[in-house]
Short mmCIF file of C-alpha atoms in Angstrom, two decimals:
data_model
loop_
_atom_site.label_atom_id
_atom_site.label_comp_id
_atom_site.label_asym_id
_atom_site.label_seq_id
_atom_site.Cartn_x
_atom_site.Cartn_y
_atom_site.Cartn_z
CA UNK A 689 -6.13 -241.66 -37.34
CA UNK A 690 -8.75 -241.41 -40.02
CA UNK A 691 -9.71 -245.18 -41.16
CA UNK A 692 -11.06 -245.24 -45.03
CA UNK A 693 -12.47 -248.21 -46.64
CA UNK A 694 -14.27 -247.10 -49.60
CA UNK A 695 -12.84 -245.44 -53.23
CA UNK A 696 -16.09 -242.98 -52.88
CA UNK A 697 -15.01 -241.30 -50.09
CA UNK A 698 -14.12 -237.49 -50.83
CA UNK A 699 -10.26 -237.64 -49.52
CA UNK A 700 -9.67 -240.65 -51.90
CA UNK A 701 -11.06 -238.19 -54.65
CA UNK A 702 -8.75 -235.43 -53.65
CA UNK A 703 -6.38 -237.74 -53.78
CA UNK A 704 -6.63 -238.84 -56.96
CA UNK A 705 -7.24 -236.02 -58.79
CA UNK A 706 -3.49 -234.53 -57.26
CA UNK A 707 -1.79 -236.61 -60.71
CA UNK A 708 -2.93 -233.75 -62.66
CA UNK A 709 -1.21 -230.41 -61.98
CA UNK A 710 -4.15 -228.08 -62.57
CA UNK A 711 -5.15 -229.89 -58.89
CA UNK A 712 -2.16 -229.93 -56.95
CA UNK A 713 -1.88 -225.92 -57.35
CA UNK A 714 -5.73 -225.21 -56.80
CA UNK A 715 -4.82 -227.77 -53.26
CA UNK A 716 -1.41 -226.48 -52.54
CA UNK A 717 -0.50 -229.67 -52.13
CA UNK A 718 1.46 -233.04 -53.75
CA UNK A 719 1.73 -236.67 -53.13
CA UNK A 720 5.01 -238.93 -52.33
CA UNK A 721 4.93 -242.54 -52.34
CA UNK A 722 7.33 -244.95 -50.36
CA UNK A 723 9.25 -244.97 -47.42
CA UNK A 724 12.58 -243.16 -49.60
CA UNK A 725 10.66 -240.54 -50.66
CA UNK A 726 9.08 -239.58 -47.15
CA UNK A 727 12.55 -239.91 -45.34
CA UNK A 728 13.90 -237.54 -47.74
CA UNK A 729 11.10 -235.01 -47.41
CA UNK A 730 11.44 -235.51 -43.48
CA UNK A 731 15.14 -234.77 -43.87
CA UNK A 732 15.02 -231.67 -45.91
CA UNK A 733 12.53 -230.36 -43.56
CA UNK A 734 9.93 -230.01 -46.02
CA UNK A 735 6.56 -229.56 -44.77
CA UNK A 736 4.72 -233.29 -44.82
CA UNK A 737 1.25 -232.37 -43.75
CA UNK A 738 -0.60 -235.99 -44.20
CA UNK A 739 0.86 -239.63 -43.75
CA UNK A 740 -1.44 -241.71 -45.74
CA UNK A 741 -0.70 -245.61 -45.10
CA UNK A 742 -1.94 -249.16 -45.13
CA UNK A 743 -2.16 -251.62 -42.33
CA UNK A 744 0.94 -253.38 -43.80
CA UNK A 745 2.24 -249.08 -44.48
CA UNK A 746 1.79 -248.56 -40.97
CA UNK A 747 4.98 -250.53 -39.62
CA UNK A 748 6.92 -249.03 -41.67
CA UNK A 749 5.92 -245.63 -39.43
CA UNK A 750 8.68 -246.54 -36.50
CA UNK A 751 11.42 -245.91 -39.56
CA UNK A 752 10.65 -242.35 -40.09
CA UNK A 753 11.52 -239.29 -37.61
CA UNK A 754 8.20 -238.44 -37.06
CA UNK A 755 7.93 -236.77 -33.39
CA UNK A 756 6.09 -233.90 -32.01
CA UNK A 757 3.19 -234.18 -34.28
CA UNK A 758 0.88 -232.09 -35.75
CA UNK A 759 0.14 -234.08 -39.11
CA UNK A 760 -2.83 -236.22 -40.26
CA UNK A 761 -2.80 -239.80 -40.54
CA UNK A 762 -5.05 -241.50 -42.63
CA UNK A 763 -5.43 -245.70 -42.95
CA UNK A 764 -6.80 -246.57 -46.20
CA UNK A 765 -8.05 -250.51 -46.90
CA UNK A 766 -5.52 -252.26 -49.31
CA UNK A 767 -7.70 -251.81 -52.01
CA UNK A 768 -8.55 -248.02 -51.58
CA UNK A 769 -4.67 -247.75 -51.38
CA UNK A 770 -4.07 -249.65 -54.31
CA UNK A 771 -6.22 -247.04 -56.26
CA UNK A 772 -4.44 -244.20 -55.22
CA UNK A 773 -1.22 -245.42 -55.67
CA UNK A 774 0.80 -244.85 -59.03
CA UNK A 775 2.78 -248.10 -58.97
CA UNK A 776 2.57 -251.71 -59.34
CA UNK A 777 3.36 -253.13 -55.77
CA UNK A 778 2.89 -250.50 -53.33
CA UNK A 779 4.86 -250.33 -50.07
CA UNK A 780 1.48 -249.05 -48.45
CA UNK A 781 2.53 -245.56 -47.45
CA UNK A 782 2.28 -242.11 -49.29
CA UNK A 783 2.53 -238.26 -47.77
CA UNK A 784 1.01 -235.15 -48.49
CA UNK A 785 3.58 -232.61 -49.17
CA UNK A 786 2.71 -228.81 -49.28
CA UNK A 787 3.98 -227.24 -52.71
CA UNK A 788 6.66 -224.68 -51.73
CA UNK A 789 6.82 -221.29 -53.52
CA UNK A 790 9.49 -221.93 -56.34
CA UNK A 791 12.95 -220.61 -55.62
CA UNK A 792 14.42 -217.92 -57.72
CA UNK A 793 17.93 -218.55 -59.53
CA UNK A 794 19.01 -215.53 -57.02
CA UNK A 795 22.37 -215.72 -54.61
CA UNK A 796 22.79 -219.55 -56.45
CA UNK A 797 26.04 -220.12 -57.45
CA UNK A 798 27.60 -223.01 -59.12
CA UNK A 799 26.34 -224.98 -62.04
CA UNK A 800 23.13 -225.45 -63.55
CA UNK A 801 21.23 -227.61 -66.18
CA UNK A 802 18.41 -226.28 -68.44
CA UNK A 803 15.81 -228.35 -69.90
CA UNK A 804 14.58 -227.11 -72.92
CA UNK A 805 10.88 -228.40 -73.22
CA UNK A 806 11.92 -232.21 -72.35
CA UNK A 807 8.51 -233.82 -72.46
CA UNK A 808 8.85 -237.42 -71.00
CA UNK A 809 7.92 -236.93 -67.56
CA UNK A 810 10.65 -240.60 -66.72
CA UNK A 811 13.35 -238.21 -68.28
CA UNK A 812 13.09 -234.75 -66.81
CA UNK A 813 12.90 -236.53 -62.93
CA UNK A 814 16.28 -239.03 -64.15
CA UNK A 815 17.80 -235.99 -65.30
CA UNK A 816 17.17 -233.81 -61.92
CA UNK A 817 18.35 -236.92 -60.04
CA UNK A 818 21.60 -236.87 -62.16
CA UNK A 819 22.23 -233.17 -62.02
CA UNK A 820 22.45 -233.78 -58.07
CA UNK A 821 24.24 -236.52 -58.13
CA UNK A 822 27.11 -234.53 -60.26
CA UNK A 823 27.02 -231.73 -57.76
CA UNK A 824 24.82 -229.19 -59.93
CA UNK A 825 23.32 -226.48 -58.05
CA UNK A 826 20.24 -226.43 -59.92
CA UNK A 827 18.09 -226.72 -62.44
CA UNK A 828 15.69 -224.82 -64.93
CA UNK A 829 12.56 -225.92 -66.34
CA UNK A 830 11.95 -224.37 -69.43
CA UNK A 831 8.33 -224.13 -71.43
CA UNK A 832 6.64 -227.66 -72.50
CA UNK A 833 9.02 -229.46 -69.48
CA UNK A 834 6.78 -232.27 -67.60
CA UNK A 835 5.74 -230.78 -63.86
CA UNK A 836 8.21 -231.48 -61.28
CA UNK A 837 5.15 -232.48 -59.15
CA UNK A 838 3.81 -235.50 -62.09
CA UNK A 839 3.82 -238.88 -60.41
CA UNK A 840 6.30 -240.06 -62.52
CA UNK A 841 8.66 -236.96 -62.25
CA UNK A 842 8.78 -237.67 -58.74
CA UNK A 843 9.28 -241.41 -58.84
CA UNK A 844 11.99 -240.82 -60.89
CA UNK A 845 13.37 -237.93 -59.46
CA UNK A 846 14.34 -240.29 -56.42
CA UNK A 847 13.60 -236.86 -53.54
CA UNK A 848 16.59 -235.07 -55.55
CA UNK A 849 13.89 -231.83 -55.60
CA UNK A 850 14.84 -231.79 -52.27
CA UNK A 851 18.84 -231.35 -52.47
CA UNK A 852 18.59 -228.83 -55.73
CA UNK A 853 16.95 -225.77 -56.70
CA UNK A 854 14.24 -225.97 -59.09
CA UNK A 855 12.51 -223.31 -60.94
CA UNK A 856 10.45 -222.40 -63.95
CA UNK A 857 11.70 -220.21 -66.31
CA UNK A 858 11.67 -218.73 -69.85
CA UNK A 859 15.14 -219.94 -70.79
CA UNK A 860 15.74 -217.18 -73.02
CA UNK A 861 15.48 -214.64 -70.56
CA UNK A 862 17.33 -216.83 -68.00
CA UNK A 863 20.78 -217.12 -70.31
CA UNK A 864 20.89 -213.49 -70.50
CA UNK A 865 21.15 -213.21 -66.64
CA UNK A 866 23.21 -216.15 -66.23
CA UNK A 867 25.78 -214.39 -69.18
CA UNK A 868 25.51 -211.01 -67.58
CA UNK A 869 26.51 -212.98 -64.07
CA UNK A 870 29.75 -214.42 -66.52
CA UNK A 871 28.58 -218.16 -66.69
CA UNK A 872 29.48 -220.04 -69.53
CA UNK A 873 26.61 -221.47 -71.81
CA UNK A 874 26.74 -224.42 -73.34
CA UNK A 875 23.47 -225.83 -75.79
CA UNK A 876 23.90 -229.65 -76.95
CA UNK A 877 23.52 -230.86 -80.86
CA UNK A 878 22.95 -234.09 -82.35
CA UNK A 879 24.75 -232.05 -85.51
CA UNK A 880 28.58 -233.18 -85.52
CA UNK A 881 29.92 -229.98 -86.25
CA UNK A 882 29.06 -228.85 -83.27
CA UNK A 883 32.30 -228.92 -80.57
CA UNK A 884 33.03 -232.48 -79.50
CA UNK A 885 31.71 -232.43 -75.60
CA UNK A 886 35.80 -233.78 -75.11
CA UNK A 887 37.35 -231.05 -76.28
CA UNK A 888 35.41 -228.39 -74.91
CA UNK A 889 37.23 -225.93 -72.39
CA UNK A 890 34.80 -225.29 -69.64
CA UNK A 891 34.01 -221.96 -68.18
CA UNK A 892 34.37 -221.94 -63.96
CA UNK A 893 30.69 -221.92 -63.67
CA UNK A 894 28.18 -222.92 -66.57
CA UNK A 895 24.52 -224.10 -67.84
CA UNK A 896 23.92 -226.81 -69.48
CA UNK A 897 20.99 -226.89 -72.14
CA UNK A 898 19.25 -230.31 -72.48
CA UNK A 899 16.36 -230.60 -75.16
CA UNK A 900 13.17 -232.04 -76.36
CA UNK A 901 13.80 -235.84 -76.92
CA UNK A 902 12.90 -235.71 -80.58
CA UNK A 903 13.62 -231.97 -81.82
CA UNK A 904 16.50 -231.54 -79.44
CA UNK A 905 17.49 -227.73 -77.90
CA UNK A 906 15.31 -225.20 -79.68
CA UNK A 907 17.37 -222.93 -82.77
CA UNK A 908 16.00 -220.12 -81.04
CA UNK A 909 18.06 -220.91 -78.11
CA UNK A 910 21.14 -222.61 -79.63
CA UNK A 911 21.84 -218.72 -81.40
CA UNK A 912 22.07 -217.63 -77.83
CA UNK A 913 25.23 -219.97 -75.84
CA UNK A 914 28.88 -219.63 -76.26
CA UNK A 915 29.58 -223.08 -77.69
CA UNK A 916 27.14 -225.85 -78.67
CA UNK A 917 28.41 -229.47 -77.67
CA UNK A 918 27.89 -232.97 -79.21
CA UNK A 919 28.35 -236.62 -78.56
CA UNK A 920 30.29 -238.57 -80.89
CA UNK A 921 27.93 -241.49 -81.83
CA UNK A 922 30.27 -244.63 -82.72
CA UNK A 923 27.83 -247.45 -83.50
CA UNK A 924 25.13 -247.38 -85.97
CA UNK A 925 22.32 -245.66 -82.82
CA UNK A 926 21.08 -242.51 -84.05
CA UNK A 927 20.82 -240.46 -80.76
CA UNK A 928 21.60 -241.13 -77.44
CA UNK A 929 18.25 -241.11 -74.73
CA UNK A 930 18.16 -237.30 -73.60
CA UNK A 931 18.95 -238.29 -70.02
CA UNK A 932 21.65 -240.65 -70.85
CA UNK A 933 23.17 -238.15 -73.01
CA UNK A 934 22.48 -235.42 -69.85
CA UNK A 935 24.74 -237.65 -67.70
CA UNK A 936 27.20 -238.41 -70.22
CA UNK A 937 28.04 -234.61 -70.05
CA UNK A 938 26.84 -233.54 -66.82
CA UNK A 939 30.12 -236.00 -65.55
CA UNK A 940 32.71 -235.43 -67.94
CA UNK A 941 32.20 -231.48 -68.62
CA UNK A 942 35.01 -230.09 -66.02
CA UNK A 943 36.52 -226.58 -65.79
CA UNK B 1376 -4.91 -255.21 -97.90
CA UNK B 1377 -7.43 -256.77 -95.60
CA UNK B 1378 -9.78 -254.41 -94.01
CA UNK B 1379 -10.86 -254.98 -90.15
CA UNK B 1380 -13.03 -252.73 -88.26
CA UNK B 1381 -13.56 -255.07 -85.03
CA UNK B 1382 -11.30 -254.68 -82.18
CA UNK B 1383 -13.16 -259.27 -81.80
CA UNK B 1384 -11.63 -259.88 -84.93
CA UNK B 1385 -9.16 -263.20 -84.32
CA UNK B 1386 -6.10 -261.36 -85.98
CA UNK B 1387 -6.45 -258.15 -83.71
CA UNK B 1388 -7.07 -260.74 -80.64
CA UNK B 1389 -3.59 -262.46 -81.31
CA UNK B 1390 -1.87 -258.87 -82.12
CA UNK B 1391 -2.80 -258.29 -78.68
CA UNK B 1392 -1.79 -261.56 -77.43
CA UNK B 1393 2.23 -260.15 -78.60
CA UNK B 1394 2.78 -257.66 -75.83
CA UNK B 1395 3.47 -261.34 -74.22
CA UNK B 1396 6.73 -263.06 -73.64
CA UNK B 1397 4.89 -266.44 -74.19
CA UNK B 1398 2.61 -265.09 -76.78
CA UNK B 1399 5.22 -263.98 -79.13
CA UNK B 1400 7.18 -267.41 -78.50
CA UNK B 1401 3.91 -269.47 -79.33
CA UNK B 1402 3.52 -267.37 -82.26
CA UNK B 1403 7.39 -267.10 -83.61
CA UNK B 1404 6.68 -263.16 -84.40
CA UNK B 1405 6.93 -259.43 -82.56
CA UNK B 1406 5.50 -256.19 -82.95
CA UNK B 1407 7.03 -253.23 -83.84
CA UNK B 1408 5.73 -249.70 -83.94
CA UNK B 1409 6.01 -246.72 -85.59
CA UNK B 1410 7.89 -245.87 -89.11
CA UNK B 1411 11.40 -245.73 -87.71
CA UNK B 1412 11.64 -249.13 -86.12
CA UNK B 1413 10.12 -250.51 -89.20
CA UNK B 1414 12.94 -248.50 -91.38
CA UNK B 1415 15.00 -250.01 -89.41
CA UNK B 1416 14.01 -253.30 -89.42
CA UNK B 1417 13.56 -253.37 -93.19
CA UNK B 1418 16.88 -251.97 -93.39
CA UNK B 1419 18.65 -254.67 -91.32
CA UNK B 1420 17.01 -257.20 -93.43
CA UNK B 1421 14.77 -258.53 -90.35
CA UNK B 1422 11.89 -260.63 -91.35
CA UNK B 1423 9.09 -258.30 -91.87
CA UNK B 1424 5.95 -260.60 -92.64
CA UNK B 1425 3.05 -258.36 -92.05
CA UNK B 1426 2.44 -254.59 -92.21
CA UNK B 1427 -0.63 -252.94 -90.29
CA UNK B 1428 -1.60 -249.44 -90.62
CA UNK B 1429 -4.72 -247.32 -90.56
CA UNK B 1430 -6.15 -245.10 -93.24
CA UNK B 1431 -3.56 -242.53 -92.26
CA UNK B 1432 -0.25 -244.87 -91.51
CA UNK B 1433 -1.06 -246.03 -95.18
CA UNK B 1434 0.15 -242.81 -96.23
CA UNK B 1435 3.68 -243.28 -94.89
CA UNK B 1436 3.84 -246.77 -96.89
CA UNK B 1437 6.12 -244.75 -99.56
CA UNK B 1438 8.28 -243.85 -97.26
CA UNK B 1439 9.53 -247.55 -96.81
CA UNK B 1440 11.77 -249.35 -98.96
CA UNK B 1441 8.97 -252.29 -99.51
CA UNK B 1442 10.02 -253.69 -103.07
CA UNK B 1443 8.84 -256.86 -104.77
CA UNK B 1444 6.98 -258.14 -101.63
CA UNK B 1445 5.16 -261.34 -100.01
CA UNK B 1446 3.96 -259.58 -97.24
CA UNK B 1447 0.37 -259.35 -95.27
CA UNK B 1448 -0.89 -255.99 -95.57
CA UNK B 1449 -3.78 -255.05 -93.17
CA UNK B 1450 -5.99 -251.86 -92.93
CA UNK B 1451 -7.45 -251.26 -89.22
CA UNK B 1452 -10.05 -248.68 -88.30
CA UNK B 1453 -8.68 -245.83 -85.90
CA UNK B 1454 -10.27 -247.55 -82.91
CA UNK B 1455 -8.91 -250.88 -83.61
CA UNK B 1456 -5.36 -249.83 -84.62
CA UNK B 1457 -5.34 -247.66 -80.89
CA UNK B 1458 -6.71 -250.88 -78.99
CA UNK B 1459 -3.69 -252.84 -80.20
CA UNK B 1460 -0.89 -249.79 -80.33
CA UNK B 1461 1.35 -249.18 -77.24
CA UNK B 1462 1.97 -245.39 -77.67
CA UNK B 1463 -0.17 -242.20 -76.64
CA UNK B 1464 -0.47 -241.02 -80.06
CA UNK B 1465 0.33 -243.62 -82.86
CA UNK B 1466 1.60 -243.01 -86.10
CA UNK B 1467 -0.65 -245.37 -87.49
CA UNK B 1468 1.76 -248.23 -88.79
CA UNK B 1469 3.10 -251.17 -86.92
CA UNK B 1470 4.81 -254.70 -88.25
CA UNK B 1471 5.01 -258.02 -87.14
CA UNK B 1472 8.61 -259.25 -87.13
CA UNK B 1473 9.88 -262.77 -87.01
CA UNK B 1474 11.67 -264.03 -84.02
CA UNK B 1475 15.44 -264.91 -85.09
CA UNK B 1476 17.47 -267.41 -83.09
CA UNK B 1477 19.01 -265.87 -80.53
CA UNK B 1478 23.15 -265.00 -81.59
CA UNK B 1479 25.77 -266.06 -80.01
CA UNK B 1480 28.78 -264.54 -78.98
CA UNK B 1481 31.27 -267.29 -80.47
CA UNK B 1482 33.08 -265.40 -82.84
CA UNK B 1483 32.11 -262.18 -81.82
CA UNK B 1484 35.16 -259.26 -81.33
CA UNK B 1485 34.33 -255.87 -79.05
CA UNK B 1486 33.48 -254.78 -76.03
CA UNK B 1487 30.31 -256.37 -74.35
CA UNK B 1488 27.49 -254.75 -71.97
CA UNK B 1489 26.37 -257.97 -69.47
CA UNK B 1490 23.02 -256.64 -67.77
CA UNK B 1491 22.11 -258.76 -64.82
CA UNK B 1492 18.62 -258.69 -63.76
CA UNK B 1493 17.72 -255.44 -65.09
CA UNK B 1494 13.87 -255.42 -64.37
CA UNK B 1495 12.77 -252.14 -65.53
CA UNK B 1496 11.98 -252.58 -69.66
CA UNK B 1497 12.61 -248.79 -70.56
CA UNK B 1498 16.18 -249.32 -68.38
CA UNK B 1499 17.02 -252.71 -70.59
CA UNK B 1500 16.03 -250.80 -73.94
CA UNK B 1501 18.39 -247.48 -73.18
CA UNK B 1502 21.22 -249.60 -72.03
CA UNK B 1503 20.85 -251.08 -75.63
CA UNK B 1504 20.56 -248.18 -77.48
CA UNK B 1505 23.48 -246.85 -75.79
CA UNK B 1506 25.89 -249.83 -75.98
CA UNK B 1507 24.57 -249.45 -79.82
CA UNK B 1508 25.61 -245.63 -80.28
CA UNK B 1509 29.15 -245.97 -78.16
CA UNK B 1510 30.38 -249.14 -80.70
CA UNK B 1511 29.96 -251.86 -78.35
CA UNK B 1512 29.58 -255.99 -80.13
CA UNK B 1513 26.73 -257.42 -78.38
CA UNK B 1514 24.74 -257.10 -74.88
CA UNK B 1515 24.19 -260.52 -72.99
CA UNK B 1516 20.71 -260.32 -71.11
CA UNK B 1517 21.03 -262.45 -67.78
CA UNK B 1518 18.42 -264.13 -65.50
CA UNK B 1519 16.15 -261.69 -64.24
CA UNK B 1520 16.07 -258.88 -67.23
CA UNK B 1521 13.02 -257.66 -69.42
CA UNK B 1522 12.62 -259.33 -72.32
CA UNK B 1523 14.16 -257.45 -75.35
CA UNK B 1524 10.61 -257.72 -77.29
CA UNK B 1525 8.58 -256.52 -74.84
CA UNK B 1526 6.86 -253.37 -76.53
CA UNK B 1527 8.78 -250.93 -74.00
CA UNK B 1528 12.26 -252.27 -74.16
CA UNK B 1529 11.39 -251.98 -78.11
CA UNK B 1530 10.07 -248.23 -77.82
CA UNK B 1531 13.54 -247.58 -75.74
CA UNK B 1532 15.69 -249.57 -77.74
CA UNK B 1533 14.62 -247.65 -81.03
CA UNK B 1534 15.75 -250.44 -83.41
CA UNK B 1535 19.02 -250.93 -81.64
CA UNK B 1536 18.59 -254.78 -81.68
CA UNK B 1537 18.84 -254.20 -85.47
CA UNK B 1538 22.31 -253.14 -84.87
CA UNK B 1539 24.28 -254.88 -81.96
CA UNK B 1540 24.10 -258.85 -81.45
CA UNK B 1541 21.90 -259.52 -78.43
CA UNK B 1542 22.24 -262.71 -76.40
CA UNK B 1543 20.28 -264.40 -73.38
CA UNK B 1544 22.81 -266.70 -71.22
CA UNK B 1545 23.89 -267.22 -67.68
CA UNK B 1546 26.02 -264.39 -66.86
CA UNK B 1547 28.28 -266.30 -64.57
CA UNK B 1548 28.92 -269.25 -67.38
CA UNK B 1549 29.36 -266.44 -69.91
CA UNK B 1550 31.84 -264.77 -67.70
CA UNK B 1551 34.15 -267.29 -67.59
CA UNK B 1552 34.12 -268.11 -71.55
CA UNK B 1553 34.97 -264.45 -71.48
CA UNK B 1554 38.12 -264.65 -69.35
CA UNK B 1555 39.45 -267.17 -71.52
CA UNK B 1556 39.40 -265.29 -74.60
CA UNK B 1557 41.64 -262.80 -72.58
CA UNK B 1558 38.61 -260.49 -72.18
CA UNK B 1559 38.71 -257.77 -69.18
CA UNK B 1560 35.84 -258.06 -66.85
CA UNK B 1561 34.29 -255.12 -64.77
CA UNK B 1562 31.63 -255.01 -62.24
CA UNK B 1563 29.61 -251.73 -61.06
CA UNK B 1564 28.93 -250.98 -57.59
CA UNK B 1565 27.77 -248.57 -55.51
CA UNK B 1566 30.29 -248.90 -52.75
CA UNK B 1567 33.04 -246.36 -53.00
CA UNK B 1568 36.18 -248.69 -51.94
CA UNK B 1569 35.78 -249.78 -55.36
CA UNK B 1570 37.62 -248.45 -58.29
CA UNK B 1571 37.02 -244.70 -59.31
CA UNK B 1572 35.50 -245.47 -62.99
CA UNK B 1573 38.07 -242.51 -64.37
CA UNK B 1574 41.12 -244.40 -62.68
CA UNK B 1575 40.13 -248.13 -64.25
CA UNK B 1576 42.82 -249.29 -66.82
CA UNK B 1577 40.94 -251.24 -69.26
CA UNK B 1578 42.13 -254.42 -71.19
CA UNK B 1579 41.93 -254.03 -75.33
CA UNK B 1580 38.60 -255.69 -75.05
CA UNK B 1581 36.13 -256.03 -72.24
CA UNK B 1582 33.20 -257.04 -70.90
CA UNK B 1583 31.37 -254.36 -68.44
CA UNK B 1584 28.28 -255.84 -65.82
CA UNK B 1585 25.49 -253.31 -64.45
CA UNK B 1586 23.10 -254.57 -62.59
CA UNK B 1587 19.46 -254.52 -60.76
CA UNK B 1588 18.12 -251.49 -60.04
CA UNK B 1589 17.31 -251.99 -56.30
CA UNK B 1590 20.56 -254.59 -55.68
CA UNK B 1591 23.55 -253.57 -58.10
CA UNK B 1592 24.97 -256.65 -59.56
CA UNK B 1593 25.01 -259.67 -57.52
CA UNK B 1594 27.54 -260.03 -54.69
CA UNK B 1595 28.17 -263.72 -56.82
CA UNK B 1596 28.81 -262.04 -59.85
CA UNK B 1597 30.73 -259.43 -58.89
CA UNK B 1598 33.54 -262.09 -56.65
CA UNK B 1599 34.02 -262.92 -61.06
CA UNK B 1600 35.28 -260.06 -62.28
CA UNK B 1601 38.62 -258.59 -62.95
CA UNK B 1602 37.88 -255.35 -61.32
CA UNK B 1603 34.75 -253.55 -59.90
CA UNK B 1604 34.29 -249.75 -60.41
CA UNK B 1605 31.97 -246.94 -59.09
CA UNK B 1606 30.53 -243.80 -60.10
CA UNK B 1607 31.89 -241.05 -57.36
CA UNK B 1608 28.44 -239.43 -56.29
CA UNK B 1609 29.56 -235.41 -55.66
CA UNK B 1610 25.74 -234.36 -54.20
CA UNK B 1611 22.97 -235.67 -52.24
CA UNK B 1612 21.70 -238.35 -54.89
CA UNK B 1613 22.16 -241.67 -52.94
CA UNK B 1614 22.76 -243.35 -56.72
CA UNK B 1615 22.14 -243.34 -60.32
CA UNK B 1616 19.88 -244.64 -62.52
CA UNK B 1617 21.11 -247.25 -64.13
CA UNK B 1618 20.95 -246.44 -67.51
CA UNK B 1619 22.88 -242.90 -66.90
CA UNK B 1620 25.07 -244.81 -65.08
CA UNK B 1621 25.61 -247.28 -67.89
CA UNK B 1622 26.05 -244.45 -70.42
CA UNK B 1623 28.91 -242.66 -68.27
CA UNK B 1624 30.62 -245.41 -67.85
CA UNK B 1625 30.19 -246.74 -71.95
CA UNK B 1626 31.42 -243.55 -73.06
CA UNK B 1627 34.54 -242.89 -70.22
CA UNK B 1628 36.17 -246.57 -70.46
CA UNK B 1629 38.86 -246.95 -73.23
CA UNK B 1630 41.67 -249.31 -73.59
#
């Protein structure tokens, strides 16, 4: 156990610098906070290099299935915690978490929701959290998508990186596979002549294209699904929150 | 048009003063930001006393419907105008809107959205915009929930409040005026020997309660209702967040 009482010290500033994603690839390395989080990581065997706790953090050690152990623990003062962590009352524990290589789209079956440069970090980890909820397989992060890995990706994502694939993609290129493999591909409108999402017959297996929260799904990739899907908006709203709208569908789309 | 420069100037101190709950009760006014809420807010005929912009947001003053007009019109330096604004890249144009009395629901007709304790502001503002763009009457905020002018729930509720009647009250007081006007009343939980949400036959008009993000709706709270329903989780996600769950549940119920 490495004790650490002072915001100078270089593993505090290693730690810090792991919000920005330029840093987590040059370490190899991200950061979970909260008990959840770790117990999920734990669980899906992922590989949890450093436990990084307070004195009040450390208690909360008995809870997690931590035996035969090769991992680093590190006890930081309150206050050196406190500057690490990314939210506003800290449980006192965080892990290190080794970045796995991203996992191809290959031998995955079932279905799958695209996110078409979706820029709020708060949406793209709700969204991955939904998509696992509703059973999807996976999902695809297309170009100007938040990192998977962004503090707030992960606090929102809730550990659902761990229960569905996730990889980076060109989407383009992606929906010709997925076609060629017969999915069905659906892209999502704000325009109301595009299919109402109630009356759309599903395909056994399908993608699902969110977009960017103020542009929506790119025109580029709209030419390229089999049907493009909207919401009916009743009240005087003009749009529905991406990742309210992503559940919306994600729920009621059946084949 | 006055002209400040100074972030110490007394009218940029009390600007500040609005992000607030107590502030912007002391002072009887809001702050909204950006062109759209301000569109919206002109459009709705909300009190608009004062417009703020920089040298830039005064070029988007034609874009607003601002005919024969008593307002205050202030010019702020770059600098000042991003000390006071709430977003990562401002527009340049905010307004200070008067607090109305709070609504009530007497004579209100439609389905309701009763949040109870609903912490997290972005959460409070979706829910809003979503009971807004599914045709719902009004949203009662109960003990415990972000306050609707708190600059996030604003940002999330993207003018929403302009649209739907939005009332602070006792949920469980509320509940039972509802019940006598022959309203339907339906919990959320997360506990699956409640009702599957897709098998829930809903009265004409009804009332529907989601709850804290940690807790669910309180055990008290839900012993009121008519019926309590759940989501059916089909992966690993242990829930949803609330606001997806919200929006599934807006858009599936129907008399």
């Amino acid at each position: 156990m490495i004790e650490v009482s002072s915001t100078k010290n270089n593993f505090v500033k290693e730690l810090k610098k792991l919000s920005k994603k330029k840093y987590r690839q040059e370490q190899g390395h991200y950061l979970i906070e909260g008990l959840h989080l770790i117990e999920e990581a734990l669980k899906s065997k992922a590989n949890v290099t450093t436990i990084i706790m307070t004195h009040q953090g450390q208690e909360l050690l008995t809870e997690l299935p931590l035996t035969s152990d090769k991992r680093a623990y590190y006890l930081l003062s309150d206050d050196v915690f406190k500057s690490v962590s990314d939210v506003p009352a800290p449980q006192g524990i965080m892990a290190l978490v080794k970045l796995e290589q991203v996992n191809s789209l290959k031998n995955l079956s079932g279905r799958l929701l695209l996110l078409d440069n979706v820029q709020d970090p708060g949406n793209v980890g709700t969204m991955i959290r939904t998509a696992d909820a509703a059973g999807y397989a996976g999902v695809v992060l297309g170009e100007g998508c938040a990192d998977i890995y962004n503090p707030k990706v992960l606090r929102s994502m809730q550990g659902s990186h761990f229960h569905v694939t996730i990889v980076e993609a060109n989407l383009a290129a992606i929906i010709f596979e997925l076609k060629e493999k017969g999915m069905g591909i659906y892209g999502t409108e704000l325009n109301p002549e595009a299919v109402d999402y109630r009356l759309l017959k599903c395909a056994a297996d399908f993608a699902l294209i969110m977009g960017n929260e103020g542009q929506g799904v790119s025109s580029q990739l709209l030419q390229l699904t089999d049907k493009n899907v909207y919401i009916p908006i009743i009240g005087q709203a003009e749009s529905l929150n991406v990742a309210v709208a992503a559940g919306i569908l994600m729920f009621s789309l059946q084949s």
